[in-house]
XYZ file of C-alpha atoms in Angstrom:
557
model
C 29.812 -2.075 -19.763
C 27.875 -3.793 -22.605
C 24.971 -6.021 -21.676
C 25.448 -9.379 -22.716
C 23.402 -10.672 -25.498
C 21.012 -13.776 -25.131
C 21.193 -16.679 -27.503
C 17.431 -16.783 -28.034
C 15.641 -13.822 -29.682
C 13.454 -12.167 -27.170
C 11.927 -8.904 -25.981
C 14.299 -5.912 -25.567
C 14.524 -3.986 -22.190
C 12.567 -1.242 -24.189
C 9.842 -3.604 -25.101
C 9.271 -4.763 -21.530
C 9.283 -1.304 -20.372
C 6.415 -0.730 -22.889
C 4.603 -3.664 -21.240
C 4.741 -1.838 -17.869
C 3.626 1.299 -19.328
C 0.412 -0.460 -20.526
C 1.547 -1.714 -24.140
C 1.018 -5.042 -25.552
C 3.264 -7.772 -25.331
C 5.686 -8.009 -28.240
C 7.738 -10.809 -29.483
C 6.331 -11.504 -32.945
C 2.463 -11.692 -31.993
C 0.268 -10.918 -34.920
C -3.304 -9.622 -35.007
C -4.609 -13.239 -35.252
C -2.719 -14.557 -32.191
C -3.782 -11.404 -30.172
C -7.416 -12.062 -30.712
C -7.348 -15.785 -30.291
C -9.354 -16.678 -27.259
C -10.948 -19.938 -28.361
C -8.851 -23.162 -28.258
C -9.354 -26.055 -30.307
C -10.798 -29.053 -28.503
C -8.392 -32.018 -28.412
C -6.234 -33.897 -25.868
C -5.334 -31.010 -23.361
C -7.568 -29.285 -20.939
C -8.605 -25.733 -21.101
C -7.685 -23.572 -18.046
C -9.415 -20.260 -16.832
C -6.075 -18.409 -15.576
C -8.488 -15.918 -13.759
C -9.469 -18.772 -11.391
C -6.686 -21.165 -11.688
C -3.931 -20.558 -8.946
C -0.670 -19.842 -10.667
C 2.444 -20.750 -8.584
C 4.621 -17.517 -8.243
C 7.774 -19.202 -7.476
C 7.957 -20.858 -10.799
C 8.470 -17.599 -12.555
C 11.974 -17.437 -11.012
C 12.905 -20.730 -12.819
C 11.638 -20.116 -16.321
C 13.050 -17.656 -18.785
C 10.588 -14.670 -19.496
C 12.228 -14.602 -23.053
C 11.006 -18.160 -23.497
C 7.441 -17.386 -22.126
C 6.939 -14.528 -24.432
C 8.395 -16.121 -27.414
C 6.206 -19.454 -27.264
C 3.191 -17.773 -25.431
C 3.012 -19.998 -22.206
C 3.090 -19.616 -18.454
C 3.938 -22.137 -15.776
C 1.040 -23.059 -13.622
C 2.104 -25.542 -10.858
C 4.230 -28.447 -10.430
C 2.855 -31.831 -9.456
C 4.411 -35.330 -9.123
C 7.731 -34.045 -10.532
C 5.962 -32.663 -13.783
C 5.497 -28.892 -14.627
C 2.144 -27.887 -16.042
C 2.239 -25.254 -18.682
C -0.610 -23.452 -19.944
C -0.140 -22.497 -23.622
C -2.127 -20.300 -26.317
C -1.833 -23.400 -28.567
C -1.315 -26.584 -26.654
C -1.498 -28.671 -29.983
C 1.800 -27.157 -31.276
C 4.031 -30.242 -30.795
C 6.952 -28.404 -32.354
C 6.951 -25.976 -29.462
C 6.344 -28.812 -27.066
C 9.658 -30.307 -28.094
C 11.552 -26.986 -27.741
C 10.173 -26.465 -24.370
C 11.155 -29.985 -23.241
C 14.629 -29.350 -24.577
C 15.030 -25.962 -23.216
C 13.614 -26.679 -19.756
C 15.038 -30.232 -19.119
C 12.191 -31.580 -17.061
C 8.996 -33.543 -17.386
C 6.147 -31.299 -18.673
C 2.337 -31.488 -19.064
C 0.393 -29.130 -21.184
C -2.953 -27.416 -20.974
C -4.644 -24.563 -23.058
C -5.454 -21.015 -21.999
C -6.638 -17.911 -23.795
C -4.041 -15.614 -25.179
C -5.372 -12.640 -23.286
C -5.064 -14.430 -19.991
C -1.737 -15.467 -20.618
C -0.606 -11.910 -21.519
C -2.289 -10.648 -18.403
C -0.534 -13.135 -15.945
C 2.848 -11.993 -17.589
C 2.102 -8.586 -17.108
C 1.114 -9.087 -13.507
C 3.966 -11.439 -12.572
C 7.521 -10.903 -13.162
C 7.659 -8.818 -16.264
C 8.390 -5.671 -14.097
C 10.875 -7.616 -12.057
C 12.854 -8.860 -14.978
C 13.064 -5.040 -16.432
C 14.145 -4.026 -13.068
C 16.893 -6.925 -12.999
C 17.977 -6.009 -16.538
C 18.128 -2.370 -15.927
C 20.382 -2.786 -12.775
C 22.578 -5.510 -14.282
C 25.667 -3.284 -14.787
C 25.416 -1.720 -11.368
C 25.137 -5.013 -9.269
C 27.543 -5.610 -6.453
C 30.697 -7.436 -7.364
C 32.977 -9.188 -5.085
C 36.258 -7.579 -6.304
C 39.716 -8.967 -5.421
C 42.563 -6.460 -4.549
C 43.724 -6.704 -8.239
C 40.171 -6.028 -9.543
C 40.079 -2.844 -7.440
C 43.304 -1.682 -8.811
C 42.231 -2.213 -12.317
C 38.942 -0.414 -11.599
C 36.916 -3.056 -13.241
C 33.699 -0.945 -12.725
C 33.813 2.595 -11.837
C 32.089 5.930 -12.485
C 34.570 7.126 -14.902
C 33.478 4.477 -17.400
C 29.959 5.345 -16.901
C 29.892 7.700 -19.663
C 27.113 8.132 -22.155
C 26.597 4.278 -22.466
C 26.378 4.085 -18.706
C 24.279 7.060 -17.900
C 21.317 5.130 -19.590
C 21.422 2.358 -17.031
C 21.014 4.621 -14.170
C 18.260 6.512 -15.701
C 16.466 3.357 -16.942
C 16.866 1.877 -13.528
C 15.217 4.821 -11.806
C 12.242 4.692 -14.465
C 11.620 1.015 -14.244
C 11.681 1.135 -10.537
C 8.808 3.495 -10.860
C 6.938 1.506 -13.258
C 7.488 -1.582 -11.500
C 6.111 0.190 -8.235
C 3.059 1.024 -9.866
C 2.641 -2.280 -11.361
C 2.954 -4.003 -7.847
C 0.672 -1.399 -6.061
C 3.273 0.139 -4.078
C 2.472 3.174 -2.063
C 6.038 4.222 -1.430
C 9.655 3.508 -2.883
C 12.514 3.332 -0.299
C 15.925 3.766 -1.330
C 18.285 2.831 1.364
C 22.131 3.301 1.420
C 23.893 0.581 3.773
C 27.405 -0.758 4.389
C 26.505 -3.656 2.061
C 24.961 -1.792 -0.805
C 22.321 0.249 -2.043
C 18.945 -1.431 -1.565
C 15.439 -0.350 -3.224
C 12.424 -1.501 -1.452
C 8.589 -1.348 -2.099
C 5.879 -0.560 0.532
C 2.878 -2.917 -0.501
C -0.015 -3.081 1.817
C 1.953 -1.417 4.526
C 4.883 -3.706 4.458
C 8.368 -3.390 2.829
C 9.711 -5.889 0.212
C 12.868 -5.721 -1.680
C 12.589 -4.648 -5.342
C 15.506 -6.249 -6.698
C 19.063 -7.339 -5.638
C 21.238 -4.760 -3.904
C 23.233 -2.360 -6.180
C 26.895 -1.368 -5.612
C 27.089 1.399 -2.981
C 29.071 3.578 -5.368
C 26.109 3.914 -7.512
C 23.871 5.283 -4.669
C 24.971 8.882 -5.181
C 24.205 8.943 -9.154
C 20.741 7.314 -8.471
C 19.816 9.628 -5.635
C 21.092 12.564 -7.799
C 18.786 11.320 -10.722
C 15.813 11.584 -8.229
C 17.099 15.064 -7.171
C 17.168 16.246 -10.681
C 13.591 15.032 -11.315
C 12.433 16.654 -8.181
C 14.446 20.050 -8.967
C 16.422 19.642 -5.662
C 19.971 20.632 -5.138
C 22.142 17.765 -6.060
C 25.304 19.527 -4.567
C 23.752 19.448 -1.031
C 24.294 16.166 0.693
C 24.316 17.070 4.258
C 20.647 18.297 4.891
C 17.369 16.778 4.307
C 15.466 17.890 1.206
C 11.928 17.351 0.183
C 10.555 17.885 -3.308
C 7.979 16.469 -5.834
C 7.798 15.769 -9.404
C 4.892 14.528 -11.833
C 4.911 11.742 -14.650
C 2.386 10.806 -17.186
C 2.003 6.959 -17.066
C -0.578 5.057 -19.177
C -2.295 8.469 -19.828
C -2.601 9.448 -16.285
C -0.767 12.203 -14.416
C 0.734 10.761 -11.276
C 2.400 12.871 -8.456
C 5.403 11.771 -6.460
C 6.503 13.276 -3.304
C 10.133 12.899 -2.619
C 12.089 13.062 0.614
C 16.055 12.812 0.840
C 17.922 12.265 4.131
C 21.538 12.023 4.767
C 22.697 8.887 6.734
C 26.017 7.531 7.831
C 26.510 5.625 4.685
C 25.372 8.289 2.123
C 21.954 9.471 1.414
C 18.467 7.662 1.520
C 15.480 8.555 -0.378
C 11.628 7.917 -0.176
C 9.132 8.571 -2.961
C 5.605 8.548 -2.096
C 3.357 7.669 -4.979
C 0.088 9.841 -5.197
C -1.985 8.546 -8.051
C -4.657 11.267 -7.589
C -6.462 10.701 -10.868
C -6.941 7.014 -10.297
C -7.710 7.645 -6.596
C -10.326 10.294 -7.611
C -12.091 7.803 -9.706
C -12.171 5.234 -6.828
C -13.175 7.888 -4.338
C -16.182 8.627 -6.634
C -17.744 5.273 -5.462
C -15.859 5.201 -2.097
C -18.277 4.299 0.768
C -17.803 2.948 4.327
C -18.975 -0.444 3.177
C -15.564 -1.298 1.351
C -13.328 -0.336 4.068
C -13.883 -3.575 6.012
C -15.955 -2.314 9.128
C -18.315 -4.773 10.815
C -21.981 -4.088 10.215
C -22.367 -3.152 13.870
C -19.700 -0.569 13.846
C -21.018 0.765 10.344
C -24.272 1.668 12.174
C -22.495 3.440 14.825
C -20.304 5.369 12.439
C -23.175 6.328 10.125
C -25.281 7.648 13.033
C -22.654 9.907 14.485
C -21.466 11.137 11.110
C -25.123 12.573 10.604
C -25.165 14.467 13.972
C -26.001 18.223 13.249
C -23.049 19.490 15.128
C -20.194 18.377 17.554
C -16.917 16.459 16.947
C -16.258 13.359 15.191
C -12.597 12.289 16.138
C -10.503 9.699 14.364
C -7.413 8.469 15.816
C -4.462 6.066 15.068
C -0.568 6.316 14.147
C 0.490 7.418 10.601
C -0.527 5.130 7.897
C -3.659 3.776 9.672
C -6.080 4.728 7.122
C -7.670 7.774 9.162
C -7.818 10.115 5.956
C -9.347 7.287 3.780
C -12.055 6.737 6.591
C -12.784 10.444 6.821
C -13.045 10.823 3.006
C -15.469 7.695 2.993
C -17.443 9.505 5.456
C -17.605 12.751 3.587
C -18.529 10.925 0.319
C -21.520 9.458 2.066
C -22.691 12.670 3.739
C -21.758 15.476 1.169
C -24.973 17.209 -0.136
C -25.396 20.209 -2.560
C -27.492 21.799 0.018
C -24.573 22.096 2.628
C -21.296 23.522 2.447
C -18.283 21.490 3.330
C -14.807 22.791 3.769
C -11.409 20.892 4.563
C -8.190 22.072 5.411
C -5.587 19.459 4.933
C -1.675 18.935 4.921
C -1.453 18.049 1.958
C -4.717 17.636 0.038
C -3.967 14.118 -1.285
C -7.367 13.390 -2.863
C -9.899 15.641 -4.499
C -13.526 15.233 -3.680
C -16.043 16.790 -5.941
C -18.519 19.315 -4.068
C -16.080 19.924 -1.434
C -13.937 22.983 -0.952
C -10.433 21.849 0.122
C -7.674 24.010 1.192
C -3.955 23.065 1.468
C -1.838 23.999 4.696
C 1.165 26.187 3.671
C 3.211 26.856 6.649
C 6.073 28.663 4.743
C 3.299 31.383 3.677
C 1.620 31.408 7.264
C -1.215 29.247 6.427
C -1.376 27.045 9.293
C -4.255 24.811 10.676
C -5.370 27.414 13.204
C -5.236 30.415 10.530
C -7.093 28.349 8.049
C -9.751 27.247 10.225
C -10.457 30.762 11.478
C -10.901 31.810 7.861
C -13.081 28.613 7.156
C -15.475 29.783 9.855
C -16.114 33.086 8.115
C -17.286 31.170 4.969
C -20.271 29.921 6.658
C -19.647 26.203 6.553
C -21.955 23.382 7.572
C -19.404 20.800 7.976
C -15.586 21.019 8.528
C -12.842 18.642 8.147
C -9.538 19.548 9.880
C -6.774 17.295 8.789
C -4.916 17.030 12.174
C -4.932 18.731 15.296
C -1.235 19.437 16.175
C -1.337 22.132 18.748
C -3.388 23.724 21.313
C -4.550 26.739 19.134
C -5.954 24.522 16.713
C -7.560 22.279 19.225
C -9.425 25.059 20.957
C -10.849 26.759 17.745
C -11.841 23.161 16.550
C -13.708 22.587 19.879
C -15.342 26.064 19.757
C -16.393 25.409 16.062
C -18.129 22.106 17.436
C -19.801 23.830 20.055
C -21.251 26.777 17.925
C -23.403 24.649 15.660
C -20.769 23.065 13.111
C -20.042 19.314 12.628
C -16.120 18.935 12.633
C -14.438 16.049 11.564
C -10.572 15.712 12.574
C -7.790 13.426 13.602
C -5.249 13.450 16.207
C -2.390 10.876 16.923
C -2.832 8.571 19.867
C -2.819 4.950 20.402
C -6.529 4.037 21.312
C -9.717 5.945 22.188
C -8.984 6.584 25.853
C -5.448 8.119 25.131
C -7.053 10.741 23.190
C -8.379 12.355 26.424
C -5.083 12.618 27.817
C -3.763 14.177 24.461
C -6.094 16.878 24.820
C -5.511 17.707 28.412
C -1.861 17.768 27.709
C -2.691 20.518 25.004
C -4.239 22.484 27.802
C -7.725 22.022 26.731
C -10.572 22.606 29.368
C -11.853 19.165 29.892
C -15.546 20.472 30.227
C -15.456 21.964 26.807
C -13.836 18.956 25.125
C -16.422 16.379 26.330
C -19.304 18.831 25.644
C -18.071 19.216 22.030
C -17.172 15.513 21.494
C -19.624 13.184 19.876
C -17.317 9.968 19.438
C -13.953 8.905 19.029
C -12.885 6.187 16.422
C -9.452 4.591 16.893
C -8.465 2.286 14.061
C -5.520 0.237 12.512
C -5.176 -1.639 9.119
C -4.405 -5.417 8.823
C -3.339 -7.021 5.820
C -5.994 -9.493 4.557
C -5.067 -13.053 3.071
C -4.996 -13.383 -0.735
C -8.398 -14.937 -1.650
C -6.894 -16.784 -4.546
C -3.946 -18.641 -2.831
C -4.785 -18.905 1.111
C -4.907 -22.340 2.161
C -7.276 -23.736 4.907
C -5.920 -24.931 8.217
C -7.184 -27.104 11.078
C -8.038 -25.663 14.339
C -4.960 -24.641 16.043
C -3.845 -26.279 19.441
C -5.739 -25.093 22.590
C -2.494 -23.537 24.132
C -1.994 -21.563 20.839
C -5.454 -20.080 21.074
C -4.876 -19.125 24.700
C -1.534 -17.641 23.623
C -3.327 -15.313 21.374
C -5.852 -14.127 24.011
C -8.904 -16.195 22.999
C -10.781 -19.258 24.635
C -10.356 -22.551 22.860
C -14.102 -22.899 22.383
C -13.871 -19.670 20.238
C -11.651 -21.623 17.861
C -14.691 -23.996 17.056
C -16.561 -21.444 15.214
C -13.647 -19.845 13.269
C -12.180 -20.533 9.805
C -8.390 -20.700 9.901
C -6.252 -19.997 7.083
C -2.458 -19.548 6.232
C -1.007 -17.521 3.452
C 0.142 -18.977 0.174
C 1.885 -17.037 -2.509
C 0.613 -16.456 -6.039
C 0.885 -13.983 -8.993
C -2.007 -11.754 -7.804
C -0.276 -11.085 -4.321
C 3.144 -10.990 -5.642
C 4.238 -14.154 -3.761
C 3.393 -12.391 -0.350
C 0.178 -14.266 0.431
C -1.561 -10.966 1.382
C -3.637 -8.690 -0.946
C -5.235 -5.527 0.255
C -5.930 -4.232 3.831
C -8.994 -3.684 6.052
C -9.684 -1.652 8.963
C -10.058 -2.683 12.606
C -11.648 -0.253 14.875
C -12.300 0.686 18.438
C -15.362 3.088 18.625
C -16.521 5.046 21.684
C -19.725 7.001 21.433
C -20.167 9.529 24.065
C -23.158 9.502 26.480
C -23.922 11.327 29.709
C -22.231 8.564 31.831
C -18.985 8.758 29.908
C -19.057 12.542 29.814
C -19.420 12.766 33.577
C -16.719 10.222 34.253
C -14.252 12.138 31.933
C -15.344 15.723 33.622
C -14.665 14.168 37.019
C -11.242 12.900 35.863
C -12.242 9.290 36.607
C -9.578 6.650 36.048
C -9.159 5.170 32.501
C -10.218 1.785 33.962
C -13.677 3.145 34.931
C -14.266 5.057 31.640
C -13.210 1.966 29.638
C -15.399 -0.156 31.712
C -18.451 2.260 31.126
C -17.658 2.446 27.373
C -17.611 -1.572 27.135
C -21.032 -1.441 29.003
C -22.299 0.798 26.148
C -21.011 -1.564 23.382
C -17.499 -0.509 22.728
C -15.319 -3.344 21.074
C -11.507 -3.134 21.600
C -9.146 -3.048 18.506
C -8.084 -6.523 19.591
C -11.596 -7.960 19.404
C -12.068 -6.195 16.161
C -9.131 -7.959 14.926
C -9.791 -11.435 16.156
C -13.289 -10.979 14.332
C -11.267 -10.789 11.023
C -9.519 -13.949 11.897
C -12.650 -15.768 12.820
C -13.941 -14.910 9.344
C -10.897 -16.270 7.766
C -9.808 -12.887 6.281
C -6.542 -12.623 8.147
C -4.194 -14.627 10.465
C -2.879 -14.281 14.060
C 0.589 -13.396 12.808
C -0.971 -10.270 10.947
C -3.071 -9.132 13.961
C -0.386 -9.536 16.398
C 1.683 -6.994 14.552
C -0.699 -4.340 15.283
C -2.499 -4.999 18.459
C -1.715 -6.209 21.887
C -3.106 -9.604 23.183
C -5.976 -8.954 25.816
C -4.543 -9.121 29.123
C -0.767 -8.904 28.108
């Protein structure tokens, strides 16, 4: 199927793909235009697009070709007129063209060319490429006659139609990197084949659904890249591949799973080189912990021996927190060894060991070997079984500082987890220094969040807070702009529940006291619940009730 040609000249798909991979915007710009940052004084105001909020929704209604050709972006709509930021707002010929093309009242302002380019790169450029690449594969409503005539089928996807599938996969990956996605989900449903991105912990559609008949060749393309068996469609498969993007080597982990409608795929993006750069300056300060919790975490992270335990579900930021701690406490005078599954980030000055269960290198086997290497501090990626738990506890009791994680809902559930593993309670509490439970909440985009009046008293009560609490809070609602891809949220911060061990709490646990009594003792010694930590983020205007209600229970509910 041939791609329809547009009447106006504009960038090709290859040029747009070049934009995503870090190239400059094309469409006839010369060197003088590219370096133009100062605008002539005149009738039009100058805008700073790094500070001016740009309405994300307007990019859906204005042609990208037109924006690239005439070097402008829509900013906002007010009183029925659309404000356009132009590289040269005094060009009356272009103004007339835009009035004719857009057929609506327009107002004009100036903005530096570099800022216009950046907005176009960060906004819909990747989405337009994605839409163009998937154009030939879109779901079509076919009549019985259409089906008989095979209007669009795989037999017609010869050399010409192989490119759209390859291009779609490539641009899906580029677009995911552009939008800060951590995972790419490819789901086969009865209605079609849907591609989604996980951004800041939530899933968003990447493009319109694709005809389900093309699910198999797209998944096969992923399998080929990952060196998996394309003939095997009834068993799960795991693989990986590596791409060089913008001069950076990026690893991708792939999981293929058979479903009732076909095969689903998930691609985890591991940008190790970029993360390694970030982790060089990674500290606990940038993770969103409150000053009070920071003091406690840093105090227990510097103990000479014992166990520092972090708990929470998958994707709650446990690994990032532990690496932030290691970044702060590592020293050339001490040996620090980790065993992880897998080693996702490389930390300079730390010996890191990947688990390889196929070769017999489990957490327990690796931990035994680590102890023979005379370490001062040890990180065990996860305690999954009684054997690993016993060795980790013995390590903490014999002069090592052990950092580790376990899956549990909160600090108190960890105690039962270890009891179910058959660990002797006395040894466990003797080794344990502290437990840190955490979750991640999305933070409102600082560029587009909008202030709100204090909610009604009943709404505050429904969210588990006293109405008087609302008088000291700053309430905001999400907006939607180019920076946050229209979601209203950008980035995440940690909320935590931290329980430091002391003689009273150790005695209660050893005597198998009720969780209510242990919790009451912990709160007397300053433990703040996950809900209270989340409410503090709302009070400071960093997030919303809707967001914290997704990850924490209302107190008393």
